[in-house]
Amino acid sequence: MTTSLQDGQSAAGRAAARDSPLAAQVCGAAQGRGDARDLAPAPWLHARELLPPPDGTRGCAADRRKKKDLDVLEMPSIPNPFPELCCSPFTSVLSAGLFPKANSGKKQVIKVYSEDETSRAFEVPSDITARDVCQLLILKNHYVDDHSWTLFEHLPHVGLERTIEDHELVIEVLSNWGMEEENKLYFRKNYAKYEFFKNPMYFFPEHMLSFATETNGEISPTQILQMFLSSSTYPEIHGFLHAKEQGKKSWKKIYFLLRRSGLYFSTKGTSKEPRHLQFFSEFGSSDIYVSLAGKKKHGAPTNCGFCFKPNKARGPRDLKMLCAEEEHSRTCWVTAIRLLKYGMQLYQNYMHPYQGRSGCSSQSISPMRSISENSLVAMDFSGQKSRVIENPTEALSVAVEEGLAWRKKGCLRLGNHGSPTASSQSSATNMAIHRSQPWFHHKISRDEAQRLIIQHGLVDGVFLVRDSQSNPKTFVLSMSHAQKIKHFQIIPVEDDGEMFHTLDDGHTRFTDLIQLVEFYQLNKGVLPCKLKHYCARIAL
């Protein structure tokens, strides 16, 4: 079974090499390293040939045993009548790190937490990657894999957190933890993990970019991204940051310059001359973390902090704390550092999300359920033949009518099983039906809502709905757009004794918040963009 598994992995690697030059390099490197120990013949096959032939009765017994072993080895292989039981559809999803190998190290138990602090512990091999752990949790919890599930490293004693890249070995991350530290692994969605590959224009503002060599004409954001992935040319990120002085509580505003060799700061204003630049930190033996509560924990000027933490840090004194003026600036610095540190490996993680240590290509995986709005169409099944509703206005009216009919049936069911449903009770049900929705967060503050959206990634359309703190009778829609978080108040209006919700002073009315959210998921309306991804606290 080991040989057949490795043969299948080698075939998948050869197929990936034909489809992508980058995959060819990765597969070639993996085959170059080789698992010779796995493919080498077992030592017991030749052990008998090395021993001197015994004499007498021992020799006859040995000959009989040797002949019996050879007969067993020469037996023809019996075909498997149930190949689908051995070739699970998840074998291409899970990398070889999830299966025990002869040369795998000692297994270890890890515990992964969700946002509601529920946890799950399981035993993993030493060569399992962060992407493999995410795949295990997705399969165990029956989640839809939209390539946004991420493993986070959380350091509560210093208030830091970072994204564990898909290719990183989880056990190596745990090996850098101290015995007395209460660090945790968190599993949640991060929609902005690879968003800079899709929309690079949002991540690299022009005023923070400069180029070491002269460029002819204007450079597009895509070309800037290609420069980060190239080993010859690269753009420089520059700007003012607040740096925490070593061993002190004070912060100092300094001009910083990010290059491929590391992060530097200028000792004389904004000068970039070599004699005025001093080395601050490098990327090889350090990881980049985001500060969760910089003002409260470290006395930072803003809550847009990040820091370099050496892999062998002995305590908080070894941390190199920095702080940006706004979230957009911090995102630019952190994204550029990730690109300079990992380079093409990040692009490979983005292009081949299922490609683990086995070299399996994502093209060999059957497509999972899509959640893209472009794959959804409105259908009419009222006649003898079904038809696609192409008119957007007709599709919206049909959706609203079906939603109202569904809720009306639900209210009748409640009335049949309980007390008779009066109009006031039906209105109260409509007003409270949203509490069971994953995008609704009951009594959270404005700062907590912003923190949740930032954790899920500042991607256009990430949203949540919450209770208003200033007005108990209203709600607030918090969403991200263009790397900024915006808040819109949902106002209740009364008409003929019935209550409605509106975002545009009553021009568009909805009987409950579910209708409101569904409408703005399909229509931009008064919002800067459509609602796409909701923030939810999942449980493991």
Coordinates of N, CA and C in Angstrom, one line a residue, residues 7 27 43 90 110 120 175 201 314 379 401 528:
D7 N 3.3 5.9 -5.7 CA 3.2 6.0 -7.2 C 2.1 7.0 -7.6
C27 N 7.8 20.2 -7.9 CA 7.8 18.8 -7.9 C 9.2 18.2 -8.2
P43 N 15.3 -4.3 4.4 CA 16.5 -5.0 4.7 C 16.3 -6.5 4.9
F90 N -10.9 12.5 -0.9 CA -10.2 13.4 -0.1 C -8.7 13.2 -0.1
I110 N -2.0 18.5 19.2 CA -2.2 20.0 19.2 C -3.7 20.3 19.5
R120 N -10.7 21.9 19.9 CA -10.6 20.5 19.5 C -9.1 20.1 19.5
S175 N 7.2 24.6 18.5 CA 8.5 24.5 19.1 C 9.2 25.8 19.6
M201 N -4.1 46.9 -6.1 CA -4.2 48.4 -6.1 C -4.7 48.9 -4.7
R314 N 13.5 35.5 23.8 CA 13.6 35.1 25.2 C 12.5 35.8 26.0
M379 N -34.7 30.9 -10.9 CA -35.5 30.0 -11.7 C -37.0 30.1 -11.4
E401 N -41.3 37.8 -2.9 CA -42.5 37.1 -2.7 C -42.3 35.8 -2.0
P528 N -21.6 51.4 -0.4 CA -20.5 51.6 -1.4 C -20.2 50.3 -2.2

